CSV table of C-alpha atoms in Angstrom, one decimal:
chain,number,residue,atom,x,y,z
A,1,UNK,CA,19.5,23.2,-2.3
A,2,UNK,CA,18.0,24.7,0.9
A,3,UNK,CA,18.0,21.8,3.6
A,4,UNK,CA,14.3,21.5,5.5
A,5,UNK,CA,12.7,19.4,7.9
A,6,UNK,CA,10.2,17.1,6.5
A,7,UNK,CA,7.6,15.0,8.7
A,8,UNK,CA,6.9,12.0,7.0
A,9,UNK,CA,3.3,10.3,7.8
A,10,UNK,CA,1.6,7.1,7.4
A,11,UNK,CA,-1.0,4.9,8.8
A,12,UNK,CA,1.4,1.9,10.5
A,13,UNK,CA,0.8,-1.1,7.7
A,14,UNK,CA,3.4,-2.1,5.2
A,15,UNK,CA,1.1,-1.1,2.5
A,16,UNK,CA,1.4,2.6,3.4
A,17,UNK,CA,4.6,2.7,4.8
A,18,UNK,CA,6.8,1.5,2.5
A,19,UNK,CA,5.7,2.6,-0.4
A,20,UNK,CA,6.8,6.5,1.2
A,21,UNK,CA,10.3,5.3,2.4
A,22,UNK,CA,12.1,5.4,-1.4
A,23,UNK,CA,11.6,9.1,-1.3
A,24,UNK,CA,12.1,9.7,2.4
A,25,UNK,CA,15.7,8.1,2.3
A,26,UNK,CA,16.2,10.7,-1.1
A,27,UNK,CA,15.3,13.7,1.1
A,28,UNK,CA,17.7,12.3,3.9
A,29,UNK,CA,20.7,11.6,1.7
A,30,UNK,CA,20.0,14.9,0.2
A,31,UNK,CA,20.4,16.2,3.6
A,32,UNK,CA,17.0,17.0,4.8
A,33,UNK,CA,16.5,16.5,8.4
A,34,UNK,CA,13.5,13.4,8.7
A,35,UNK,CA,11.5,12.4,10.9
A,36,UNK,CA,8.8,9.4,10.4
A,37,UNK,CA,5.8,9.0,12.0
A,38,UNK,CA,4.0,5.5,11.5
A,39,UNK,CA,2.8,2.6,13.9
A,40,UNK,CA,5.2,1.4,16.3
A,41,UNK,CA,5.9,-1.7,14.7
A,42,UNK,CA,7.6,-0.4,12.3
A,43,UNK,CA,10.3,1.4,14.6
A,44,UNK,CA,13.2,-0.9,14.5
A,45,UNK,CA,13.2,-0.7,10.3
A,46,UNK,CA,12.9,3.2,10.4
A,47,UNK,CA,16.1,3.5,12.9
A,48,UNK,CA,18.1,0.8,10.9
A,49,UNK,CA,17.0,3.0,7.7
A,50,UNK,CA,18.7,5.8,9.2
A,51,UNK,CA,15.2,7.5,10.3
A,52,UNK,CA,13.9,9.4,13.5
A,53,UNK,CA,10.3,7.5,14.4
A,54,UNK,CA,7.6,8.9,16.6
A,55,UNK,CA,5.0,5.7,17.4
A,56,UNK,CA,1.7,7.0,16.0
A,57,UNK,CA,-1.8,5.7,15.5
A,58,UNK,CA,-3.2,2.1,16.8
A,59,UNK,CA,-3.2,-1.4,15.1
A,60,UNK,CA,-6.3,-1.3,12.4
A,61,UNK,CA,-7.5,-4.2,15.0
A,62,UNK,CA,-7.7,-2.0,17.7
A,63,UNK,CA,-9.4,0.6,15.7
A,64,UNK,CA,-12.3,-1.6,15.1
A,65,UNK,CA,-13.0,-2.2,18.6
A,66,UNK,CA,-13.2,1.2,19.1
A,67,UNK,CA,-15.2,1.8,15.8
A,68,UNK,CA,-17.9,-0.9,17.4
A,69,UNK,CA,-17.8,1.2,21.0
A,70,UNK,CA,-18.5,4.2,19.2
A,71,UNK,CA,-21.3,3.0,16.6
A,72,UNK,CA,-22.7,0.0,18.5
A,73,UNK,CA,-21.9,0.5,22.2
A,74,UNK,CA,-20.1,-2.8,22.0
A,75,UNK,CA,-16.9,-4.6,22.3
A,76,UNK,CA,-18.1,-7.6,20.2
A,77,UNK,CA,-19.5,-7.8,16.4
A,78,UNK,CA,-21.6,-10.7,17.6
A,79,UNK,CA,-24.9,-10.4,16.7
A,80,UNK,CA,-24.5,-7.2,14.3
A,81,UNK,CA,-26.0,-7.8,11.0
A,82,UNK,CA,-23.6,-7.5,7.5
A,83,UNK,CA,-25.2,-4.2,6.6
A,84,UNK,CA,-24.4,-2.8,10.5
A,85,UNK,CA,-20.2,-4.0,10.0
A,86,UNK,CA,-20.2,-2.6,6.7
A,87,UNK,CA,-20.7,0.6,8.5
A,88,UNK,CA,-17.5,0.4,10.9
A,89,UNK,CA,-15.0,1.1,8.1
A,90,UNK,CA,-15.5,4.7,7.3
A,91,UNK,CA,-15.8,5.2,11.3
A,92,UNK,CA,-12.1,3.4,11.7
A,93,UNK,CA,-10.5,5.3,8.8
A,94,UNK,CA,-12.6,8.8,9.0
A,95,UNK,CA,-12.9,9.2,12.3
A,96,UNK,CA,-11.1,6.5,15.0
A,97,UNK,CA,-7.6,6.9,13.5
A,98,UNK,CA,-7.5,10.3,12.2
A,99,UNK,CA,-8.7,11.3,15.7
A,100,UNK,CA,-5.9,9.8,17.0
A,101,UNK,CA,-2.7,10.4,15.3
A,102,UNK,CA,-4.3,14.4,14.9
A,103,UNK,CA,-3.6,14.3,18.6
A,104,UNK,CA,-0.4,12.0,19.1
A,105,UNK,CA,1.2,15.0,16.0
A,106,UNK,CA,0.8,18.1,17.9
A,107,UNK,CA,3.6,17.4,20.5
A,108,UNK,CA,5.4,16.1,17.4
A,109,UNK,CA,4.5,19.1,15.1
A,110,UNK,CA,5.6,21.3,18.4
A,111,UNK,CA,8.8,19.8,18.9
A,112,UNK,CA,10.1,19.2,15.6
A,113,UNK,CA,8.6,22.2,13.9
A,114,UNK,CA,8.9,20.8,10.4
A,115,UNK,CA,8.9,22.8,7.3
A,116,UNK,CA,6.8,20.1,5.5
A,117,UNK,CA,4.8,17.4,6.1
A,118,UNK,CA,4.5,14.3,3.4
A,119,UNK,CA,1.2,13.1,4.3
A,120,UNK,CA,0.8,9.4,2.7
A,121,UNK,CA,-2.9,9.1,1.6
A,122,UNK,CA,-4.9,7.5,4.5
A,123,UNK,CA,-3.3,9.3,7.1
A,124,UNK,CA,-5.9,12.1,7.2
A,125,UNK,CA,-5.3,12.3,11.1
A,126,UNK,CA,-1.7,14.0,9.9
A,127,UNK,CA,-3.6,16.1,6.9
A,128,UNK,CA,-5.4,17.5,9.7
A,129,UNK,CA,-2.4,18.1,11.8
A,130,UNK,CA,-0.8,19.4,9.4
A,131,UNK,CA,-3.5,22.0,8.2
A,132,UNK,CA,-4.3,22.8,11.8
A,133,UNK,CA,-0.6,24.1,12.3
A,134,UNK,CA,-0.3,25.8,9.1
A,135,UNK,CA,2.5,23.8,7.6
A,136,UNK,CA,2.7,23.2,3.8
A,137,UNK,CA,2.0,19.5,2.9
A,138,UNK,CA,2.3,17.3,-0.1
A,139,UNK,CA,0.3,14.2,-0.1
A,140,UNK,CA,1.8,10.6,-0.8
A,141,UNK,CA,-0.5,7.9,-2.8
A,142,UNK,CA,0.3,4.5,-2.6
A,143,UNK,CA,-2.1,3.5,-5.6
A,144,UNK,CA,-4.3,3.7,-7.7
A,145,UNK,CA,-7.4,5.9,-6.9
A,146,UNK,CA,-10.3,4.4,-5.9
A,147,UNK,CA,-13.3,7.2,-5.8
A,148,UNK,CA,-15.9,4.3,-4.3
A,149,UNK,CA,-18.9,4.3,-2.0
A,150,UNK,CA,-16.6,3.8,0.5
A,151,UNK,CA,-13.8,6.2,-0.4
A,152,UNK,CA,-16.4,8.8,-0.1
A,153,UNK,CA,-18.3,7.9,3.2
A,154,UNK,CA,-14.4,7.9,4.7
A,155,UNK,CA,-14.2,11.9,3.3
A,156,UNK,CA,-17.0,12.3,4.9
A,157,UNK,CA,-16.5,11.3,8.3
A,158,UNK,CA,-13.5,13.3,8.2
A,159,UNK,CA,-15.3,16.5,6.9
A,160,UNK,CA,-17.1,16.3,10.2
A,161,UNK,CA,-14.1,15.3,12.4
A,162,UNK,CA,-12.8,18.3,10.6
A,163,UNK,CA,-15.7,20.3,11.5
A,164,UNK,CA,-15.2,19.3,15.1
A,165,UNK,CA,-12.0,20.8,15.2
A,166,UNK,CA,-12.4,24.1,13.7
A,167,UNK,CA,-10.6,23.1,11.0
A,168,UNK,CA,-11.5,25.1,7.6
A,169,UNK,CA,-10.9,22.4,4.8
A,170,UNK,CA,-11.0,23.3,1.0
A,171,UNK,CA,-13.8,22.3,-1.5
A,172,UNK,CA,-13.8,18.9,-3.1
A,173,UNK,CA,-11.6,16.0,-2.5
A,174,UNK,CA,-10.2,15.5,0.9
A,175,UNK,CA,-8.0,13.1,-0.2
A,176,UNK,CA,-4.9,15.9,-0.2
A,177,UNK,CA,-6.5,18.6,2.0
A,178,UNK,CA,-5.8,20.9,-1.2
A,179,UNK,CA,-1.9,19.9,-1.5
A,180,UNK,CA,0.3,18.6,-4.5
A,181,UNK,CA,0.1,14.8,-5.2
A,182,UNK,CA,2.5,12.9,-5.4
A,183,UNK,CA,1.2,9.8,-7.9
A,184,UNK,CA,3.3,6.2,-7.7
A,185,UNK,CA,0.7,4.8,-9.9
A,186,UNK,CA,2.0,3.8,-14.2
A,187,UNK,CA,0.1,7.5,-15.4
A,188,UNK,CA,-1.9,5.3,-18.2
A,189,UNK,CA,-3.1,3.1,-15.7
A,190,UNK,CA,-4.7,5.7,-13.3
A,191,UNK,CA,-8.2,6.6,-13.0
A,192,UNK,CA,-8.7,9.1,-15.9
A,193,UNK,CA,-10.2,11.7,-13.5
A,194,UNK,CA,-7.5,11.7,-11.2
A,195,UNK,CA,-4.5,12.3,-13.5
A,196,UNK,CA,-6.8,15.7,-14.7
A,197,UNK,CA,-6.3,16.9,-11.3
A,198,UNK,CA,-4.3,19.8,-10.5
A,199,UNK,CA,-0.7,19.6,-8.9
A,200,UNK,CA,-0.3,16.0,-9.4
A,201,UNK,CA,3.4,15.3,-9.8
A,202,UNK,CA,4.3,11.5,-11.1
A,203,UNK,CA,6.8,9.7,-8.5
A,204,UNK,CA,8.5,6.6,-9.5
A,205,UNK,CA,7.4,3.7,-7.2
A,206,UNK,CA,10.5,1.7,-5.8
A,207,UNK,CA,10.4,-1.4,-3.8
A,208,UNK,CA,11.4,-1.3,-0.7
A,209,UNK,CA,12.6,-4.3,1.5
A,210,UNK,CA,15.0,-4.6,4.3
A,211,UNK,CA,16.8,-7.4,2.9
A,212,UNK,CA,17.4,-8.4,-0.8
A,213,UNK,CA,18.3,-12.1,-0.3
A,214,UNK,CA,16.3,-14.6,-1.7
A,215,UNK,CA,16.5,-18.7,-1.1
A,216,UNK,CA,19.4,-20.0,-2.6
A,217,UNK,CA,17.8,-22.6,-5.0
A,218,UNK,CA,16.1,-19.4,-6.8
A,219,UNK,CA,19.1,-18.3,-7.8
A,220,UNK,CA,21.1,-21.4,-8.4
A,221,UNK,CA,20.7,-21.9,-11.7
A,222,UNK,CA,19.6,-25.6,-10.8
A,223,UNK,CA,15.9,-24.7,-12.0
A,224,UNK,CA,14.4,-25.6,-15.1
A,225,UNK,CA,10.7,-24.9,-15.0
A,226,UNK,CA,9.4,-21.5,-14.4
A,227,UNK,CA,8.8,-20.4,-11.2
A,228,UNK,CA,5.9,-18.9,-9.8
A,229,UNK,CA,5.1,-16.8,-6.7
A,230,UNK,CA,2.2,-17.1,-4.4
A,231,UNK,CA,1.0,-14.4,-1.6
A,232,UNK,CA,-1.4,-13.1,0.1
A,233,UNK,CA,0.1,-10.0,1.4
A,234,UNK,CA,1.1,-8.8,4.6
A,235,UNK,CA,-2.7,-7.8,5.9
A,236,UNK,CA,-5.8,-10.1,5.8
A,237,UNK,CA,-5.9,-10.5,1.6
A,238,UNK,CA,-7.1,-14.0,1.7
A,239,UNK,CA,-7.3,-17.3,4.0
A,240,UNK,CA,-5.7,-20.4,4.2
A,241,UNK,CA,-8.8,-22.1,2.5
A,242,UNK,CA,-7.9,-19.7,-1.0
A,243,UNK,CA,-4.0,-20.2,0.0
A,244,UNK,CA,-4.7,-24.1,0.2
A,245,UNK,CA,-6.3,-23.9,-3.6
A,246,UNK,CA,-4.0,-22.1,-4.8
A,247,UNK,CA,-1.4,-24.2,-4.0
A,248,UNK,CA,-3.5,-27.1,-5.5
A,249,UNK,CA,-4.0,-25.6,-8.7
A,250,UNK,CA,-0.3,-24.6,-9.3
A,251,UNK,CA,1.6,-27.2,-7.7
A,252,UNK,CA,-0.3,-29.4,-11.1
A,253,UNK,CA,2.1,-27.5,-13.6
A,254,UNK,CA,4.9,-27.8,-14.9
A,255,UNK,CA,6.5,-25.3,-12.4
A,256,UNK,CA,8.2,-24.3,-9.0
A,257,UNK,CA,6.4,-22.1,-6.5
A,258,UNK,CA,6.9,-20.0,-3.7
A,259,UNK,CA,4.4,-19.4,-1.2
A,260,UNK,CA,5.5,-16.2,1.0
A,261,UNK,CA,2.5,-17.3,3.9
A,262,UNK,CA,3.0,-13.6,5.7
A,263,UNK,CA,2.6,-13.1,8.9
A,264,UNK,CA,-1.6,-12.8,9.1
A,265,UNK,CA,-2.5,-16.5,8.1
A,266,UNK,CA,-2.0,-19.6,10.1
A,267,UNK,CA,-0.4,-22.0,8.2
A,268,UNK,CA,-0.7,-24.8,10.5
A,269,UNK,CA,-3.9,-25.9,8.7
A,270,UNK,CA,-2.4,-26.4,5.2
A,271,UNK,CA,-0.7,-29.1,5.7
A,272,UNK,CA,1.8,-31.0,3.7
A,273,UNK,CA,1.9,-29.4,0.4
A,274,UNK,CA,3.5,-30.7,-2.8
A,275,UNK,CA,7.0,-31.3,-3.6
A,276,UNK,CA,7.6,-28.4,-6.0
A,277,UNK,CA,6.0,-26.2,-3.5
A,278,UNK,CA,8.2,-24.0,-1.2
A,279,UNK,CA,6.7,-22.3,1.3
A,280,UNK,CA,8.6,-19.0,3.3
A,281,UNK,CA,6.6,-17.3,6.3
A,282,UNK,CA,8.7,-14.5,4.6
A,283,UNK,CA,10.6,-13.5,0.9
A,284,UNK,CA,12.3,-10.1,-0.1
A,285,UNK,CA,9.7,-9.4,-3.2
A,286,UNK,CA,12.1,-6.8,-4.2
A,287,UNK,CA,14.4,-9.5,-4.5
A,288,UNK,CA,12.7,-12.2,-5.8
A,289,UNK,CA,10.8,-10.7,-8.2
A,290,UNK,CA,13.3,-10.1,-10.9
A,291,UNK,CA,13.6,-14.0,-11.1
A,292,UNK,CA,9.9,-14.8,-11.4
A,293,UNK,CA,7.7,-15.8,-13.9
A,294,UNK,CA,4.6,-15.1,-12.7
A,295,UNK,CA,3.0,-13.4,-9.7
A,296,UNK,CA,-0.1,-15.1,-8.2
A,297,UNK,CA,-1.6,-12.5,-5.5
A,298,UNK,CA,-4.1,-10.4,-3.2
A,299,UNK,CA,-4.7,-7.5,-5.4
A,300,UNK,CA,-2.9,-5.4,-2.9
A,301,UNK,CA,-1.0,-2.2,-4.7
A,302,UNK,CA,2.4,-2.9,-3.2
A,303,UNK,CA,2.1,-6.6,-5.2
A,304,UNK,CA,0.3,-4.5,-8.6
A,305,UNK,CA,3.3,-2.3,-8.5
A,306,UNK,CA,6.5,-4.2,-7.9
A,307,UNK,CA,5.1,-6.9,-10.6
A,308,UNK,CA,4.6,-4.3,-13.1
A,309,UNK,CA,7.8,-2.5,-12.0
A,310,UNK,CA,9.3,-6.2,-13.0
A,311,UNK,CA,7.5,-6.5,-16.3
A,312,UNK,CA,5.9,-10.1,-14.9
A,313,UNK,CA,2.5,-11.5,-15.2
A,314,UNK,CA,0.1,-11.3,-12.8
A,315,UNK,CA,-3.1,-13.3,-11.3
A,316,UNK,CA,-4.6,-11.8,-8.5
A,317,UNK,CA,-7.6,-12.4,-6.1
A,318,UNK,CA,-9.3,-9.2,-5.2
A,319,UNK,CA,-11.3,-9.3,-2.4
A,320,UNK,CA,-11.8,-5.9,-0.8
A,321,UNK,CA,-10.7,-2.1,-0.6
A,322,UNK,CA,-8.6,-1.1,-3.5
A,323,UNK,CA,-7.7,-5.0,-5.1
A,324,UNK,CA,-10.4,-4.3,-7.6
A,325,UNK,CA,-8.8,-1.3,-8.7
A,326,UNK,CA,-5.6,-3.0,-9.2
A,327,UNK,CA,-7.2,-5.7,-10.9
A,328,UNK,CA,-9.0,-3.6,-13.3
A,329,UNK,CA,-5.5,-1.6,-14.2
A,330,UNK,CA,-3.9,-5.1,-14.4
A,331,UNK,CA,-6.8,-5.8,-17.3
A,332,UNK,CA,-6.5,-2.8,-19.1
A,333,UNK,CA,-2.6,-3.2,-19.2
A,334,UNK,CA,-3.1,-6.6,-20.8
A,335,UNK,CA,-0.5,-8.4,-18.5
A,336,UNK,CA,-2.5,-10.7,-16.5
A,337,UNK,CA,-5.9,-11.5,-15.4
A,338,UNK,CA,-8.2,-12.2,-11.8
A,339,UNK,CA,-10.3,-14.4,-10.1
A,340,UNK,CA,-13.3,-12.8,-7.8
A,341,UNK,CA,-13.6,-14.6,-4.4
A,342,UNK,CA,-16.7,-17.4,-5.7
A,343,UNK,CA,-14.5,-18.1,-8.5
A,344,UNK,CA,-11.6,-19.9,-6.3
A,345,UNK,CA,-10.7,-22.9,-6.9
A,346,UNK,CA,-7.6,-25.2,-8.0
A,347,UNK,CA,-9.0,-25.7,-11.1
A,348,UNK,CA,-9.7,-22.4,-12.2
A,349,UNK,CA,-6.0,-21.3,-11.0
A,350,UNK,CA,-4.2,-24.0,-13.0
A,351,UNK,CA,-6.0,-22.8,-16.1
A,352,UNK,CA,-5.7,-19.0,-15.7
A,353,UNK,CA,-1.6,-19.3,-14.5
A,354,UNK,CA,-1.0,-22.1,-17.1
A,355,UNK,CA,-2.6,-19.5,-20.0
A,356,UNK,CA,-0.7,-16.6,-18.5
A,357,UNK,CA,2.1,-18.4,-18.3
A,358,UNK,CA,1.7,-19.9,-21.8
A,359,UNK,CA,0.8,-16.9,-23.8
A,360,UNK,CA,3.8,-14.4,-24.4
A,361,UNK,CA,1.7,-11.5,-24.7
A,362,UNK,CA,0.9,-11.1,-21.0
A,363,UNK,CA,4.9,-10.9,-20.7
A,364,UNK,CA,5.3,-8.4,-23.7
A,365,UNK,CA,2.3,-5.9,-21.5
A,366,UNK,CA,4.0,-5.8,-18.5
A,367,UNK,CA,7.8,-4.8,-20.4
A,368,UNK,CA,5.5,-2.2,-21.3
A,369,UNK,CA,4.1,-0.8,-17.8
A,370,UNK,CA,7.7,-1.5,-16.8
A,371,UNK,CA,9.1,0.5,-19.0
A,372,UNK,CA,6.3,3.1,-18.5
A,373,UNK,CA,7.3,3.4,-14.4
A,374,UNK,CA,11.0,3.5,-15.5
A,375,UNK,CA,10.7,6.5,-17.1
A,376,UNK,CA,8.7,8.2,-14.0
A,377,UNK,CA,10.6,10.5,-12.2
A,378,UNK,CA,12.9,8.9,-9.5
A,379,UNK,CA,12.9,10.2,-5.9
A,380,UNK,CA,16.2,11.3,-6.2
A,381,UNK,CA,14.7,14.2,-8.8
A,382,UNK,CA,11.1,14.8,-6.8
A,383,UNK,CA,13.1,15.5,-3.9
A,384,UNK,CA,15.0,18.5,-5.7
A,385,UNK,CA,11.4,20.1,-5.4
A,386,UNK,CA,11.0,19.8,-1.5
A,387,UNK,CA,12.3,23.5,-0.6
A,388,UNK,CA,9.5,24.6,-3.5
A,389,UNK,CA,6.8,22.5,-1.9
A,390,UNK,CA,8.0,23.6,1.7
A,391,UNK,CA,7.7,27.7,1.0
A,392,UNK,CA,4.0,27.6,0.9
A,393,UNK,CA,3.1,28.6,4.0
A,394,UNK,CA,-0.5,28.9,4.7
A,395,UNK,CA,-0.6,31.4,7.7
């Protein structure tokens, strides 16, 4: 196999970095030459991987302050009304951040010269980059599709930032800028639409965590009751007020439960909770999910994933952005169920994780999406396709 240089790219949130990292250590134990490109938070986990990472983009934070300067010539959403902060999205994600990482990859693109870019999904600033300079590219989901309102005003923001910089894009979705797809999502799960499109190629999704360990008392063999594991995700999936009744509703069965609080919530404000609650500011998921019973959630696709990569149960709270999706697919797989954000409280949690708990067949569904991603093909074999993918040179 022809050994390349491949530019990996993703917006700097676990969400869309890790989900590419499986297939970038593949190409580098394959012995492609890598280097990634993500937010500089994520710079000491690259180098321990083994990886060569160029800081890139801003926090999503910063790139709604800028979204506010550019919209509202402000640097405070005091006083805007719902339907004007509904607007800032599609300005921070199709215009703000592509504009910036477009600029922070030329020296990259310059320096490196890489014979392929793998451009995760919402990293259109790199799509860009990458079509600017001519370099093949193959595009990197992290879920499932979501062709929304707001996908769609996103594609268009960066149809004009495109247009700005004399960039020539092809018809249709701008999701890929034309490129192969590479899919992580179960194939019967997907959006129908989407798995019609051409040059999508299936990608097994594989958990990725820098540790493996897990508390001792999970694996102990000391526990009797099922145990059941609570989180809201890295990013702002939830507050303490839904964390707080969560933690009511469970902690009133028969059951153990571990609360990973992530690093976006205070958890100063819950208080004391219950004795057969356990709450981590962090957990290996990858880890600990083997052991678990259920999976009580965000919605986010990282969560979706690596629970129906487990064959558990799941109860998630979408909220926003793709969590509906993930609900939806969650639904149609028959292996768990949701509660929308008015629908919140202790008592509707106990009920819906005692039933999904109680009720085999949720268990029996997700064996079956399990078994579905299993038989995906690993990164090991998508990587054998890189020199393929990097030979199509555009000028």
């Amino acid at each position: 196999m022809i050994d390349v240089r491949v530019l990996f790219a993703s917006l700097g949130t676990h969400g869309h970095t890790y989900p590419l990292l499986p297939l970038a250590a593949a190409a580098r134990d394959a012995g492609h030459e890598i280097t990634f490109a993500t937010g500089e938070g994520f710079a000491d986990t690259l180098r321990a991987q083994g990886f060569d990472p160029v800081a890139t983009g801003m926090p999503v934070f910063d790139g709604f302050l800028a979204a506010l300067r550019i919209r509202f010539d402000t640097d405070s959403p005091e006083g805007l009304t719902p339907e004007q902060l509904s607007e800032l999205p599609q300005i921070v994600f199709g215009n703000v951040m592509p504009q910036r990482i477009f600029d922070e990859l030329q020296p990259v693109i310059e320096g490196f010269r890489p014979d392929l870019v793998v451009q995760e999904i919402s990293n259109y600033g790199a799509g860009l980059a990458a079509t600017k300079a001519g370099i093949p590219t193959i595009c990197h989901g992290v879920g499932r599709d979501t062709p929304d309102e707001l996908t769609g005003s996103i594609e268009e923001e960066v149809g004009r930032l495109a247009a700005r910089l004399g960039i020539d894009l092809p018809p249709g979705r701008i999701d890929a800028f034309g490129n192969p797809f590479l899919d992580i999502y179960p194939p019967s799960l997907q959006d129908p639409a989407f798995r019609t499109r051409a040059e999508r190629y299936e990608l097994r999704p594989v958990p990725f965590t820098e540790r493996t360990d897990v508390p001792s008392w999970v694996t102990s063999g000391d526990r009797s009751r099922p145990l059941v594991y609570l989180t809201l995700g890295t990013s702002s999936g939830g507050t303490v007020e839904v964390l707080r009744a969560a933690i009511d509703g469970l902690a009133t069965l028969d059951v153990d439960v571990l609360v990973a609080s992530g690093p976006s919530l205070d958890v100063t404000h819950l208080g004391e909770v219950p004795a057969n609650v356990r709450v981590e500011p962090w957990v290996s998921q990858a880890g600990l999910l083997p052991h678990v019973d259920l999976v009580v959630h965000h919605g986010g696709s990282g969560t979706t994933l690596g629970a129906f990569d487990a064959g558990v149960p799941q109860l998630s709270f979408p909220w926003a952005g793709d969590s509906f999706a993930n609900a939806q697919a969650v639904a149609q797989a028959k292996a768990g169920d949701h509660l929308l954000p008015d629908a919140i409280n202790s008592e509707a949690v106990a009920s819906t994780a005692k039933r999904l708990l109680s009720d085999e067949s949720y268990r029996t569904a997700a064996k079956a999406v399990a078994a579905e991603i299993a038989a995906m093909p690993a990164p090991e074999e998508v990587v054998r396709r890189l020199p393929e993918f990097a030979e199509r040179r555009t000028n």
